[in-house]
XYZ file of C-alpha atoms in Angstrom:
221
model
C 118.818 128.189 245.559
C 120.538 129.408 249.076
C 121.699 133.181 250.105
C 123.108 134.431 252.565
C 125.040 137.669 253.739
C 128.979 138.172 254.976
C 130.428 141.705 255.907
C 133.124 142.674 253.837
C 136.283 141.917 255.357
C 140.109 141.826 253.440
C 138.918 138.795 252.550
C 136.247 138.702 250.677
C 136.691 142.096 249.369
C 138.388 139.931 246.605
C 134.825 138.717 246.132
C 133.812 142.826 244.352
C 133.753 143.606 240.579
C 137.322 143.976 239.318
C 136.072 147.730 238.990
C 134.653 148.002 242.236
C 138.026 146.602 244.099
C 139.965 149.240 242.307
C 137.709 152.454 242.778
C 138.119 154.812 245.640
C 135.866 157.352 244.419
C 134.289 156.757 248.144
C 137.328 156.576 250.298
C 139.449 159.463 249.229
C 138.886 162.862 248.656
C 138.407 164.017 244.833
C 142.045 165.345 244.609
C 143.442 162.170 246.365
C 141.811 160.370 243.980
C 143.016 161.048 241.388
C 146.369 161.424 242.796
C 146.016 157.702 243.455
C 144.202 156.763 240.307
C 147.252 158.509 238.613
C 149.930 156.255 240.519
C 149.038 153.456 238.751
C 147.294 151.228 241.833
C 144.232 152.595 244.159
C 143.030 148.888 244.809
C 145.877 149.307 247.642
C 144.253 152.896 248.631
C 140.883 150.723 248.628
C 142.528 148.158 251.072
C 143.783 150.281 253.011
C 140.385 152.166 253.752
C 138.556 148.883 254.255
C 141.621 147.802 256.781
C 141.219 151.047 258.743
C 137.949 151.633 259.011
C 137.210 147.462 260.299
C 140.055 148.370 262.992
C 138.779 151.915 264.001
C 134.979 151.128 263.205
C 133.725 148.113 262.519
C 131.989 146.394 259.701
C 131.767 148.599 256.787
C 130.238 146.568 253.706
C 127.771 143.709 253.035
C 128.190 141.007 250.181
C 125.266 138.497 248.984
C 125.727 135.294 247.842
C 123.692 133.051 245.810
C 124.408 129.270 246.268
C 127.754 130.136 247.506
C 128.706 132.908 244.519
C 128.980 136.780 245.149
C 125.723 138.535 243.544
C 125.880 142.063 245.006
C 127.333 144.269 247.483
C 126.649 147.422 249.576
C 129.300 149.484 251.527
C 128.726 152.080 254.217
C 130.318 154.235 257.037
C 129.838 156.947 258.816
C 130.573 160.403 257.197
C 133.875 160.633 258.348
C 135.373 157.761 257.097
C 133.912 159.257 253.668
C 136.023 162.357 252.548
C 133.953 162.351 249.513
C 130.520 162.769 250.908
C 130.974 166.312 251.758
C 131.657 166.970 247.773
C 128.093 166.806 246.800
C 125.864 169.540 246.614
C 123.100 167.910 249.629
C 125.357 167.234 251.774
C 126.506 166.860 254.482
C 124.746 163.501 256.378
C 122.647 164.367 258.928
C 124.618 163.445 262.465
C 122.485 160.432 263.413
C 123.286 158.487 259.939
C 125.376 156.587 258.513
C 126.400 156.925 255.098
C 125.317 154.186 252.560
C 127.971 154.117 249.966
C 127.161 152.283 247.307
C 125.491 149.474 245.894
C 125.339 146.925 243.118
C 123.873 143.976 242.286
C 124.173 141.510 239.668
C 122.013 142.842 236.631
C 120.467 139.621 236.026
C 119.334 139.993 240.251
C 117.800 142.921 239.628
C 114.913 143.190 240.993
C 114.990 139.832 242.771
C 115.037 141.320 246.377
C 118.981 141.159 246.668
C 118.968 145.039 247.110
C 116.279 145.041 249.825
C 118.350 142.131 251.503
C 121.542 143.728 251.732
C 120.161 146.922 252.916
C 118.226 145.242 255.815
C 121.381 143.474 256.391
C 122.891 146.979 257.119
C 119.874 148.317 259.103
C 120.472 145.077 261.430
C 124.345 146.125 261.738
C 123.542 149.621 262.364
C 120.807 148.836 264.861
C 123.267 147.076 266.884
C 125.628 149.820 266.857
C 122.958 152.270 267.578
C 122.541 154.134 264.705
C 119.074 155.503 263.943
C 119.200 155.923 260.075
C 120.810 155.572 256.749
C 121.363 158.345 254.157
C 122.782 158.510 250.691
C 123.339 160.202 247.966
C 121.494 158.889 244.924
C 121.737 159.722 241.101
C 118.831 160.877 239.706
C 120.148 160.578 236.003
C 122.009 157.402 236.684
C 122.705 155.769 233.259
C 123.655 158.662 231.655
C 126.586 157.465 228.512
C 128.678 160.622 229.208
C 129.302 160.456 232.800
C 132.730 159.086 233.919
C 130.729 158.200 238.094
C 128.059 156.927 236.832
C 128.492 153.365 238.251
C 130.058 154.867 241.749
C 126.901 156.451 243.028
C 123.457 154.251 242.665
C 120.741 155.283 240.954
C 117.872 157.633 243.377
C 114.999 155.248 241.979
C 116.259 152.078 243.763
C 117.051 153.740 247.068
C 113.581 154.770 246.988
C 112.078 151.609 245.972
C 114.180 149.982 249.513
C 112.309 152.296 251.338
C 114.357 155.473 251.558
C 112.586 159.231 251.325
C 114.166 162.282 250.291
C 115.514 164.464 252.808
C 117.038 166.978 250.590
C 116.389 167.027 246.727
C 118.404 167.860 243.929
C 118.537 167.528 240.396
C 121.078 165.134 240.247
C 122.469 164.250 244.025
C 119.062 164.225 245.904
C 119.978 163.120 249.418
C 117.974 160.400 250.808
C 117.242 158.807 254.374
C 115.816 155.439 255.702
C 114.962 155.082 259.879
C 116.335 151.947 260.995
C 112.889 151.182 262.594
C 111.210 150.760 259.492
C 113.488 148.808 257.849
C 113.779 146.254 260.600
C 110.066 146.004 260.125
C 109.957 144.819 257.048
C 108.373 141.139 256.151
C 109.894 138.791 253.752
C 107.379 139.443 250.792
C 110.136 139.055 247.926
C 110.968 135.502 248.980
C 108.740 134.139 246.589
C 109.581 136.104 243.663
C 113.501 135.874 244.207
C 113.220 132.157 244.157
C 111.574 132.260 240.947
C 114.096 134.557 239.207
C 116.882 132.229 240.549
C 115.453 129.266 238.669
C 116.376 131.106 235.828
C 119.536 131.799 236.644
C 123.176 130.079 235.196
C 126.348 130.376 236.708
C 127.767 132.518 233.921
C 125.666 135.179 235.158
C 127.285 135.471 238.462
C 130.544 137.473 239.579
C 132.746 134.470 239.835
C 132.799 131.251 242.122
C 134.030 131.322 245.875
C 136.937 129.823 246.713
C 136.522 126.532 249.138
C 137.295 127.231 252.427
C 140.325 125.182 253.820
C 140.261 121.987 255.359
C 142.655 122.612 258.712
C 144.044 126.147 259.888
C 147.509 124.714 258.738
C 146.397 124.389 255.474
C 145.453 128.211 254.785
C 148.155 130.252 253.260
């Protein structure tokens, strides 16, 4: 089994859950939102934000792939790209952070490694940009049947188990930090234990296939 990393781009941004492609719970503000939830078509609204924020900022997301199909995502940007982070009740993000969105792998991944993957995969991005830490905002009761968010913000326990520490606790929202440093430090212990879960592992369990590349530039389009 091979994986590997992109950075979301228009392009594979296709590669998301159906859900996930069509949620700006992230990029707008609550009352925008739902104002564009409303007009019938916030995948554009999600488009947009990931077109904008490449231009004015960089790479914003990270997608792993298992033997060539998408098996989990993360996004992230600095809190001003992020009208909604200053909605909860920890924030805001401390100045030297970025802010990690969300994330979400595969269910049948979980707890494969794919989550501490994509997250170094960010610290490396960050690190270049230099950015000293990541923060988020994690969900203490994540799971819960009645809550209409519940898959928009991920749950406190896995940003924890990645390496994160609470800077600021709550309830519900506890916000949470993780120094670039120690994340780049990290060795690959999971390697062995993700290849084993992937032996188990059928296609039908994935997001969906990857489209071949191409053959010649003339061909695309």
């Amino acid at each position: 089994m091979s994986r590997r990393l992109v950075s979301l781009t228009l392009d594979t941004l296709e590669d998301l859950p159906r859900s996930c492609r069509q949620c700006v719970y992230w990029e707008l503000d609550p009352v925008s939102a739902d104002r564009a939830c409303a007009a019938g078509d916030p995948g554009l609204e999600k488009e947009a934000w990931v077109s904008q924020t490449l231009l004015e900022w960089g790479s914003c997301g990270k997608l792993a792939y298992v033997d060539g199909m998408p098996a989990g995502f993360v996004t992230y940007a600095p809190p001003a790209y992020v009208p909604r982070s200053m909605a909860f009740p920890t924030s805001p993000v401390s100045a030297d952070a970025a802010l990690l969105m969300t994330a979400n792998v595969v269910p049948a991944f979980a707890g494969g490694g794919l989550g501490r993957m994509l997250v170094q995969g960010v610290a490396r991005d960050l690190t270049k940009r230099g950015i000293k830490a990541i923060e988020a905002f994690g969900d203490a009761k994540f799971g819960d049947a009645d809550d209409p968010t519940r898959a928009c913000v991920a749950p406190a326990d896995f940003f924890l188990s990645v390496g994160f520490k609470t800077v600021r606790p709550h309830p519900r929202y506890p916000r949470l930090r993780l120094e670039l440093r120690t994340a780049l430090s990290w060795k690959s212990d999971v390697e062995y234990a993700l290849e084993k879960l992937l032996g188990s592992m059928s296609p039908e369990t994935l997001l969906r296939p990857v489209r071949p590349a191409p053959a010649t530039r003339s061909a695309a389009g």
